[in-house]
XYZ file of C-alpha atoms in Angstrom:
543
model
C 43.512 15.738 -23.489
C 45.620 13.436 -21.838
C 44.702 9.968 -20.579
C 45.993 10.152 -17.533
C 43.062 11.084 -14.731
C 41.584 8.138 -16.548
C 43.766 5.823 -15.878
C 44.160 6.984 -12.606
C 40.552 6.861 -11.935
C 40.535 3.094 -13.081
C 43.520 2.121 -10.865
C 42.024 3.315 -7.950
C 38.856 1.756 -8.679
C 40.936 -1.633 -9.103
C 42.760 -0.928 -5.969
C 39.088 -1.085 -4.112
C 38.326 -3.905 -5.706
C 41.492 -5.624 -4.837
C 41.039 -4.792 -1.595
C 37.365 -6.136 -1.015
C 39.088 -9.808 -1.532
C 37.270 -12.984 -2.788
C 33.559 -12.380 -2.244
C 32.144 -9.425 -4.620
C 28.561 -9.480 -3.624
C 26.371 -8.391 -0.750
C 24.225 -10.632 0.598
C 21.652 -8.084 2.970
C 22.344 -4.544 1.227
C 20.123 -5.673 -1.744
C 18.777 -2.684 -3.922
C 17.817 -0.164 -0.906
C 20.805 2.339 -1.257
C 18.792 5.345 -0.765
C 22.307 7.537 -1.253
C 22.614 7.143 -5.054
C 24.392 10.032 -6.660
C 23.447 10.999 -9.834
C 25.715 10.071 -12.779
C 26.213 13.469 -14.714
C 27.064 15.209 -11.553
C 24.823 18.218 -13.007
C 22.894 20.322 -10.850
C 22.183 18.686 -7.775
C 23.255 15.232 -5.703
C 20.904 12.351 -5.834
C 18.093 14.271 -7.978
C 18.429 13.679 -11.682
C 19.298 16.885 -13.833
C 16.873 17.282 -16.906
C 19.995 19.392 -18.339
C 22.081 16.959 -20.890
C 25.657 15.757 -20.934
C 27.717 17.828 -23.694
C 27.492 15.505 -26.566
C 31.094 13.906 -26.721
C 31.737 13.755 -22.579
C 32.499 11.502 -20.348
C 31.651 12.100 -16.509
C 33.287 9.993 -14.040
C 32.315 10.040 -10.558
C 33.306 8.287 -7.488
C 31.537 8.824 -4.317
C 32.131 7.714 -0.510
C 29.260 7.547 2.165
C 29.514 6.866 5.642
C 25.714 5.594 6.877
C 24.979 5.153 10.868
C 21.636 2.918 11.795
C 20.904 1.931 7.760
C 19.406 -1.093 8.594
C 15.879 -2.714 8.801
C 15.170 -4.882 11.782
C 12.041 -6.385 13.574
C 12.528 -8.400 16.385
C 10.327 -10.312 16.869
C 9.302 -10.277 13.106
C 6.048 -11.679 14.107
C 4.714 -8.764 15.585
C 6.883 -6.706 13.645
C 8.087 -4.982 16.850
C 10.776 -2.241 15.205
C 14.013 -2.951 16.747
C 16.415 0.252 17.441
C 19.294 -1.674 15.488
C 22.457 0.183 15.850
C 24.498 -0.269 12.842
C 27.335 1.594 10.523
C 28.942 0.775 6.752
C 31.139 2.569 4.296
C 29.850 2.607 0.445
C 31.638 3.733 -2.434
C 30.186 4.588 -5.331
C 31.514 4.630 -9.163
C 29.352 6.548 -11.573
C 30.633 6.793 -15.369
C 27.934 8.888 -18.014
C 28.384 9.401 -21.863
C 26.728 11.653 -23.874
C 25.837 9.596 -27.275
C 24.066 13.227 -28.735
C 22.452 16.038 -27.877
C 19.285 15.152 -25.786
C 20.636 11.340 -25.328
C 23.316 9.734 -22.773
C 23.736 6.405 -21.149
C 25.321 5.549 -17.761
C 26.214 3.059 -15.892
C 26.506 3.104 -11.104
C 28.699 0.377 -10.000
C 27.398 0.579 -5.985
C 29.978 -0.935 -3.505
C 29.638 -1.984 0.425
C 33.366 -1.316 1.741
C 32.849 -2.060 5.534
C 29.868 -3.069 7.696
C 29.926 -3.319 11.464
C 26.610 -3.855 13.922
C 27.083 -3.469 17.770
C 28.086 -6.403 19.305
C 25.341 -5.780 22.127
C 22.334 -6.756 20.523
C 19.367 -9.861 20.733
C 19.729 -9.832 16.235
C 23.591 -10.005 15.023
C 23.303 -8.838 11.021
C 26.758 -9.289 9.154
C 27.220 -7.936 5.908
C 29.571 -9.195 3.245
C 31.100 -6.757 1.447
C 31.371 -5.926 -2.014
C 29.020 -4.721 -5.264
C 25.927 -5.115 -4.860
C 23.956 -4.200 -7.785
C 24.998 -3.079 -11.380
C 22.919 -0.132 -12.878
C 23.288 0.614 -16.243
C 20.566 2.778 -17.737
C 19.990 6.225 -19.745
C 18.589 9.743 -19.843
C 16.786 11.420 -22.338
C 16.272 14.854 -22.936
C 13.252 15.800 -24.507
C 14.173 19.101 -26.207
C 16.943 21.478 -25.930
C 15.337 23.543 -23.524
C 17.076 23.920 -20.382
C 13.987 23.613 -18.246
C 12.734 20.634 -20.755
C 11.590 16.808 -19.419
C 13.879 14.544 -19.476
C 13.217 10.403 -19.210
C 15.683 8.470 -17.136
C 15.471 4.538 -17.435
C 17.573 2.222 -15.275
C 17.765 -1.333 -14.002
C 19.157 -2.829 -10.790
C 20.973 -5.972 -11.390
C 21.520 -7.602 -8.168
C 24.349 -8.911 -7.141
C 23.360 -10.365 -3.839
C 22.646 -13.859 -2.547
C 19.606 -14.232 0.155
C 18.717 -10.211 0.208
C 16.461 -9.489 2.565
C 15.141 -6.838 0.270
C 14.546 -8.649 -2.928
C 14.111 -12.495 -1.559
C 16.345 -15.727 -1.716
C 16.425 -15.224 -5.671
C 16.792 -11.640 -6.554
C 15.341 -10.363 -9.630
C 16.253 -7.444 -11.970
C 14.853 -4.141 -10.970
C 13.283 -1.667 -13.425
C 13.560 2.340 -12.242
C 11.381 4.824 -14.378
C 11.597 8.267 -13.969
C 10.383 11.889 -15.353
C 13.033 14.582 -14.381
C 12.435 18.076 -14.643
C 14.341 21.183 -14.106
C 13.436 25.083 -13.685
C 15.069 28.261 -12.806
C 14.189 31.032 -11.010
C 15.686 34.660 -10.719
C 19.164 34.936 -8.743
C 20.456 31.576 -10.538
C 18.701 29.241 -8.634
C 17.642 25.699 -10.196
C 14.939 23.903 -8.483
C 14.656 19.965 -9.630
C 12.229 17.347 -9.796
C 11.915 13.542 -10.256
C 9.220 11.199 -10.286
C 8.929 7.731 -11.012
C 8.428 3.925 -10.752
C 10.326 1.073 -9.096
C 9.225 -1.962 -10.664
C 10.396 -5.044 -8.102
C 9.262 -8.562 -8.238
C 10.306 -10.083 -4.827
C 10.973 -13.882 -3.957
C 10.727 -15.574 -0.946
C 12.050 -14.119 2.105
C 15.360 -15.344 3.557
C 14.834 -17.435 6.696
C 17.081 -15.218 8.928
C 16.174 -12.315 7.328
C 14.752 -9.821 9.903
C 12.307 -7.972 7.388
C 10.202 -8.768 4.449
C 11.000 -8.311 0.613
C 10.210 -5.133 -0.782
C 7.083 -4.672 -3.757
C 6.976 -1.867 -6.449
C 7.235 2.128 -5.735
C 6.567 5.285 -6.076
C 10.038 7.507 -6.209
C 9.918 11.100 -5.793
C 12.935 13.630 -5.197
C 12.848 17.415 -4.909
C 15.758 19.727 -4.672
C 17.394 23.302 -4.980
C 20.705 24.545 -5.598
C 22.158 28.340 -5.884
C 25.194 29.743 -5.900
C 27.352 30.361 -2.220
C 30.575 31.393 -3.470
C 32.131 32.313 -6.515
C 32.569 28.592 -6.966
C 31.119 26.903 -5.040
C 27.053 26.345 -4.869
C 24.876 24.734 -1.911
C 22.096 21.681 -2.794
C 18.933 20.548 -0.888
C 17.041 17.622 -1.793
C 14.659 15.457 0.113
C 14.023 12.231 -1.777
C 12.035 9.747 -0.872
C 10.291 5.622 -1.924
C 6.647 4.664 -0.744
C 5.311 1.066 -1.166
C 2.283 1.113 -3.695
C 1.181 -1.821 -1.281
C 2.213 -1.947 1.977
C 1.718 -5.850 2.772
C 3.437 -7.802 4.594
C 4.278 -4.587 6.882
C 2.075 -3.495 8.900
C 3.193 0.250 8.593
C 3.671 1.459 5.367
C 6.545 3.688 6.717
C 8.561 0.669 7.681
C 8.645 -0.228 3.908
C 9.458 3.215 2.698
C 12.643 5.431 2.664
C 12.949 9.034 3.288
C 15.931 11.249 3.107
C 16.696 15.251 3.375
C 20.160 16.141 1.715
C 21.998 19.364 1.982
C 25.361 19.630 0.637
C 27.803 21.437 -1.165
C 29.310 21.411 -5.022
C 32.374 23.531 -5.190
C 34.351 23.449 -8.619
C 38.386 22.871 -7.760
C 38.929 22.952 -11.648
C 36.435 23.874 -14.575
C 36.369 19.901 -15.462
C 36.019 18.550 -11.766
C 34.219 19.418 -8.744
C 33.946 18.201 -5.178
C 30.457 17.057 -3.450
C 30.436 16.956 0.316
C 27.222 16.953 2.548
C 24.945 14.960 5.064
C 21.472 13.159 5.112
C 19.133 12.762 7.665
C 16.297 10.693 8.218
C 13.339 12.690 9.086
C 12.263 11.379 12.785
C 10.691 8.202 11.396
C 11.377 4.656 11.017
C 12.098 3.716 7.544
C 14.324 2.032 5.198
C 16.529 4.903 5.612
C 20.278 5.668 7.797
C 19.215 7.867 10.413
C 22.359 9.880 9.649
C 24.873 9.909 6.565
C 27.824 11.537 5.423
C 29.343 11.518 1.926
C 32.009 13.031 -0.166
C 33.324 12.510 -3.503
C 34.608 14.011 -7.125
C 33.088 14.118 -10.454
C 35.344 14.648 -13.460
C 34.574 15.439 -16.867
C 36.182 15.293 -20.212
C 35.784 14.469 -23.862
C 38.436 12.191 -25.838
C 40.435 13.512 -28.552
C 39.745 10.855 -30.724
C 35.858 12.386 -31.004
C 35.902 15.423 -33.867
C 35.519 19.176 -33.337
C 32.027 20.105 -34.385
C 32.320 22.806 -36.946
C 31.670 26.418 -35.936
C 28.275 27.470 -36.887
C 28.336 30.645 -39.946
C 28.313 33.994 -37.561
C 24.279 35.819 -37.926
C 22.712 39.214 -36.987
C 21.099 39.392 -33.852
C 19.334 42.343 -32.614
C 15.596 43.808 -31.841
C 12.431 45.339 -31.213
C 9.048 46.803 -29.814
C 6.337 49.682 -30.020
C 2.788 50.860 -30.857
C 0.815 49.572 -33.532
C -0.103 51.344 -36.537
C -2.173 48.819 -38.680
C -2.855 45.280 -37.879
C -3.064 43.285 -41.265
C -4.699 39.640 -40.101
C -3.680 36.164 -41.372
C -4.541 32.604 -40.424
C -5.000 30.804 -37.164
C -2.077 28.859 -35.706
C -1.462 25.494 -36.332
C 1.966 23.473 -35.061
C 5.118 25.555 -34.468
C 8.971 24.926 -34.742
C 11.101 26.863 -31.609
C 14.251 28.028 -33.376
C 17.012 29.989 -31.494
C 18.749 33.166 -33.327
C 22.388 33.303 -32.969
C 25.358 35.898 -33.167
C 28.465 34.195 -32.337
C 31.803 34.025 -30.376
C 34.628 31.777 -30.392
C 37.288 30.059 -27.953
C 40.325 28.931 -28.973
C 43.425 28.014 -26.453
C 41.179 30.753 -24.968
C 39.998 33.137 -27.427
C 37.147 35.130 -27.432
C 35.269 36.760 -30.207
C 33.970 39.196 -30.161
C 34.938 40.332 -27.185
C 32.365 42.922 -27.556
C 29.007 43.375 -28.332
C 25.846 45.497 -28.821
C 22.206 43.903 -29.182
C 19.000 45.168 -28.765
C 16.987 44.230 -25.847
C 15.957 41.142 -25.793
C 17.927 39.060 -28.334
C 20.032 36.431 -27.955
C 23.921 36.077 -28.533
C 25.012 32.412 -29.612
C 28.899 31.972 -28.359
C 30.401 29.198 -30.684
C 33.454 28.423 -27.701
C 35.888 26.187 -28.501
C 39.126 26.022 -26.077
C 42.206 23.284 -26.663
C 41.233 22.182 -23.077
C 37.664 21.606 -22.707
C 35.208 21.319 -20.855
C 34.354 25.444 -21.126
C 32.417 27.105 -18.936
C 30.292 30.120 -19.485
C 29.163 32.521 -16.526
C 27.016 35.831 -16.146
C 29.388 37.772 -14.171
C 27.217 41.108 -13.848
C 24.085 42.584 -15.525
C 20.796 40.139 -15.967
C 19.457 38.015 -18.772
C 19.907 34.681 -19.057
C 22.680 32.421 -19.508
C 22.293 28.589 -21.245
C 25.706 27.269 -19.945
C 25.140 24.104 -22.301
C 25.142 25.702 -25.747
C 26.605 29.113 -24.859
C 24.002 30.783 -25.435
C 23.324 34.329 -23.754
C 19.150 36.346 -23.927
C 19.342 39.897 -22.966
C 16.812 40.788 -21.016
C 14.224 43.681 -21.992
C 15.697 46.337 -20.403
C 18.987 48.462 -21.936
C 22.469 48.075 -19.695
C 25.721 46.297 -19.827
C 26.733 42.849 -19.034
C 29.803 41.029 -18.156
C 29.818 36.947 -19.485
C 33.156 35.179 -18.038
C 34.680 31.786 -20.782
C 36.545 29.049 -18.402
C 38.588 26.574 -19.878
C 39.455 23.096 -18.103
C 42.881 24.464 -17.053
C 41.491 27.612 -15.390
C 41.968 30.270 -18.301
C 39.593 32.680 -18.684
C 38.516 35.941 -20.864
C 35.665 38.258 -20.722
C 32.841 39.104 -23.072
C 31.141 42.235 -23.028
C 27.766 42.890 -24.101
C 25.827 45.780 -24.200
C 22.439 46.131 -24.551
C 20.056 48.981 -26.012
C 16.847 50.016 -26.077
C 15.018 49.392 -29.427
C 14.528 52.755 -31.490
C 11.273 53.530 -31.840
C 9.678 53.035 -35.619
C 8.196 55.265 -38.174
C 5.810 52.839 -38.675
C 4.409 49.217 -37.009
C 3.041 46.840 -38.964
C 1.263 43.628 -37.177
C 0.869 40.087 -38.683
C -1.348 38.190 -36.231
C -1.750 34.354 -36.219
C 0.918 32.999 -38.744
C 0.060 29.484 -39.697
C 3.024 27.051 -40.355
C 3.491 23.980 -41.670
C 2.907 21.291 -38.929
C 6.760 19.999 -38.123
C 8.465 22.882 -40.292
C 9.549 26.330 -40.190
C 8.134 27.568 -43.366
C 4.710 29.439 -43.571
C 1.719 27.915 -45.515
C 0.737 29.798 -48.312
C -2.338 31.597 -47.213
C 0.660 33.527 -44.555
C 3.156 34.087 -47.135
C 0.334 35.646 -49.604
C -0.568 37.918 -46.579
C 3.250 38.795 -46.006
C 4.007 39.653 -49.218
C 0.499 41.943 -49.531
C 2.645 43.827 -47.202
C 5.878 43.532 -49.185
C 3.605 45.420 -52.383
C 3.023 48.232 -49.817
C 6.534 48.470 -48.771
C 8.237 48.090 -52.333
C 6.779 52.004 -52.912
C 8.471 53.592 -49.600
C 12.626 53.894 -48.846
C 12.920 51.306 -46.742
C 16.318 52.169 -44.211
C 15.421 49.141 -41.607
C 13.050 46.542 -40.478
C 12.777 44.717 -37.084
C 10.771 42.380 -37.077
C 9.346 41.191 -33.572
C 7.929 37.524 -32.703
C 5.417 36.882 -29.810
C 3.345 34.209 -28.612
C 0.744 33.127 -26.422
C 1.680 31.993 -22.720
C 0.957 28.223 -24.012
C 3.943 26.390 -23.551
C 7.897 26.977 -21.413
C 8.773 30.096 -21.215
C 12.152 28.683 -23.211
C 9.848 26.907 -26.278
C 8.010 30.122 -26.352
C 11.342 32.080 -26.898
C 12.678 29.851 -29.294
C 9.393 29.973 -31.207
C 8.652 33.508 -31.585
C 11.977 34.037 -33.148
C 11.758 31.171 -35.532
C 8.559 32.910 -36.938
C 10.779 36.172 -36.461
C 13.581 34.546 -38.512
C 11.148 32.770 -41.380
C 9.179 36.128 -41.903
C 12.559 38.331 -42.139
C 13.807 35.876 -44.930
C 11.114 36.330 -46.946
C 10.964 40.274 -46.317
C 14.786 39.640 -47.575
C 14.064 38.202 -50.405
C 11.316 40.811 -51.128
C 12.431 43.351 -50.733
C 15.686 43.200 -52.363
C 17.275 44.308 -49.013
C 20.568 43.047 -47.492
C 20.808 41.173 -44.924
C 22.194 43.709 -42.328
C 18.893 45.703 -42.946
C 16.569 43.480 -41.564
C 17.008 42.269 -37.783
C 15.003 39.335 -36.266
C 13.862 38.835 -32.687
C 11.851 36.621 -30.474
C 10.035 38.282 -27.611
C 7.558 34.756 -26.277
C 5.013 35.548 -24.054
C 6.842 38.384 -22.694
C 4.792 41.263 -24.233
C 1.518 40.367 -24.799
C -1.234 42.913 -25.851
C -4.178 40.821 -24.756
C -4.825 38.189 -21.107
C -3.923 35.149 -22.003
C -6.955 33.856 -20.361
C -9.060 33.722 -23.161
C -8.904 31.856 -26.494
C -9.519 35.309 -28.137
C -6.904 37.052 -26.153
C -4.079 34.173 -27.152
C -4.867 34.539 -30.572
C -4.025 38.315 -30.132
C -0.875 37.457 -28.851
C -0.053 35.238 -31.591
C 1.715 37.633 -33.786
C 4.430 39.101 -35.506
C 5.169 42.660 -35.748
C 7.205 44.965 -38.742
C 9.325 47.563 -36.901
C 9.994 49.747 -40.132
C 12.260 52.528 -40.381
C 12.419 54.886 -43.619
C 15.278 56.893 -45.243
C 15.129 60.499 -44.245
């Protein structure tokens, strides 16, 4: 990929620099920039994504924000008499993310006052110099690779101010802790959460500062984004700070912040989109604008100096479901591995394979895309099921019907993969394994399970044996994503073994992962889980 939007990027951002002159620090601004954009640019605005960075990218982001009435001023500050202080300023912000692996990226917000201006008509004149004022490097960590996992994001505020009002005549490193967590809902839409910590250790206030400096918080951010257009999506967040102790104010409001957000991401290429939108402050008086308006770009790409992962060995995927015949008991359960099945496609300088594809309800199709001009992006364009945009992965849902999954490359190339889906024959016979134990931390059965599997096996070896499904389900303990991921682990463990047993080839014995999706029992009840916990042998004879 070429260098060039970097060095673009970095010229401009030396070009603002330049122009901000001799001073680069803000002396009232302090840490309170309630319009911080996250620095992956995934998802939503403000709100941190629990979704990872692609291992290997960069994202680059540069925001603007125009904010009317930001500041903070009593008068007298005595009484604490809130002053309607009319005010305006221009920020820019420069965001730049790296994805070190998987689940694990670190970022650093460069957060920059371009212009400041009060009304001239006023008993308190507050001048702002301009410049950075804070540096905040920091990380996020992804717990799993579940798209609806917890992620941890860890930052620190290093002021660059002199005499903040906000942080005291000697400001002090600020420590941000958060929990971020993401979820989806039918109709592709992605609700977000955050909630965390702002550790502050304030100095002595300024003596013509017109507020006092600002103790530890809570943080908590909500938001919601769906699709408008074909590529373009709307966001709404409200995010908001409240003082764990509101002293020296006498209204805890006056030392909190609340915002509501609702703005736009539209994608002009597949590696950079556009975010435009306004904030409000809700009809109170905190340490919030009373209205904002922002726009900027967020760019992605990985350098070619970092290698092509290798693409993964193509494997079966299709599946199952029915009544039972015999149940044949094992142990009790006792730590699980989630797993994923695969069945693969590839992108080159875009090529897709296959282009075509039939699975049984219910599986899951693992595209291995690789393009000469990443980022790629993968889309449901019709049918249901579920799409994992981050690992390409695609789950048919548990009905039979066709679907349509659109490949994007960075320069706007795209091809089509079809997959359709069908019901699961029904067996001659259904055999059910209930509570599988496995080894705590590994996918391999203890031996009481395998003993039990391959009593079945003995029965098995005496019948023509054409075809065996075999079907994974759990209890409702758990994501709905680590649930899937589990029940075909234990699908994929068991049809290794019947494999093995059985002398069968590979293409004669399918694996699938149902989770919680088909249970036979309430999940209510300890005794009704453990019915749920099982594994069933969809077997088809020779006729």
């Amino acid at each position: 990929m070429s260098i060039r939007p970097i060095r673009f990027f970095v010229l401009v951002v030396l070009m603002v620099f330049g122009f901000l002159g001799a001073p680069l620090w803000a002396n009232v601004l302090g840490d309170m920039q309630t319009f911080a954009p996250n620095t992956d640019g995934l998802d939503f605005i403000t709100v941190h994504s629990s979704r990872p960075l692609k291992k290997g990218f960069f994202a680059v982001g540069g925001h603007f924000s125009y904010a009317k009435d930001h500041l903070q001023v009593f008068n007298p500050l005595g009484t604490q008499e809130h002053l309607n202080y009319s005010d305006q300023l221009v920020e820019f912000d420069t965001d730049v993310s790296y994805a070190l692996g998987k689940q694990l990226g670190v970022f650093l917000a460069v957060p920059t006052l371009l212009w400041q201006e009060s009304a001239k008509d006023q008993s308190v004149d507050v001048e702002i110099t301009r410049g950075v004022h804070a540096f905040r490097p920091g990380f996020k960590y992804v717990f799993s690779n579940d798209p609806e996992a917890f992620a941890f994001v860890g930052s620190v505020d290093i002021p660059n101010v002199q005499n903040s009002p906000y942080t005291g005549i000697d400001p002090r490193p600020i420590v941000n802790l958060e929990v971020a967590k993401n979820w989806k809902t039918s109709g592709r839409v992605t609700y977000g959460t955050n909630l965390g910590y702002r550790l502050r250790e304030p100095t002595a206030r300024p003596t013509d500062a017109q507020m006092f400096p600002l103790d530890d918080q809570v943080i908590f951010s909500l938001a919601r984004s769906a699709p408008l257009f074909s590529k373009t999506g709307w966001v709404a967040e409200a995010f908001f700070s409240v003082p764990v102790d509101k002293d020296p104010y006498n209204k805890m409001v006056h030392a909190a912040s609340a915002d509501l957000l609702l703005g736009i991401k539209h994608r002009i290429r597949t590696n950079m989109n556009i975010d435009a939108g306004v904030t409000v402050e809700p009809f109170i008086d905190s340490q919030s604008p009373k209205f904002r308006a922002f726009a900027g770009l967020v760019y992605y790409f990985k350098p070619t100096w970092f290698d092509r992962s290798a693409t993964p060995e193509p494997e079966e995927t299709i599946v199952p479901a029915e009544t039972v015949d015999q149940e044949l008991a094992a142990m009790t359960d006792e730590g699980d591995i989630p797993g994923k099945a695969s069945a693969p496609v590839k992108l080159g300088a875009l090529k897709v394979s296959p282009q075509y594809v039939e699975v049984f309800e219910g599986s899951t199709v693992e595209f291995q895309a690789q393009s000469l001009n990443e980022p790629i992006v993968m889309e449901l364009l019709s049918g249901s099921g579920i799409v994992y945009d981050s690992e390409f992965i695609y789950r048919a849902p548990l009905k039979a019907e066709r679907a349509r999954i659109r490949f994007t490359d960075a320069v706007g190339s795209t091809k089509i993969a079809r997959v359709i889906v069908k019901p699961i024959p029904r067996a001659d016979e259904t055999l059910r394994i209930k509570n599988l134990k496995f080894v705590f931390a590994k996918a391999e059965l203890i031996d009481e399970s395998q003993k039990e599997i391959r009593r079945i096996v003995r029965v098995l070896r005496n019948k023509k044996v054409k075809r065996i499904i075999v079907e994974g389900h759990t209890d409702s303990v758990g994501s709905n994503r680590y649930n899937l991921e589990l029940s075909e682990k234990r699908a994929k463990t068991v049809r290794e073994i019947l494999i093995d047993e059985l002398y069968l080839k590979r293409d004669q014995v399918y694996a699938i992962g149902f989770g919680e999706e088909r249970p036979v029992a309430t999940n209510k009840t300890d005794a009704g889980r453990q019915r749920n916990r099982r594994v069933d042998l969809k077997v088809y004879y020779e006729k």
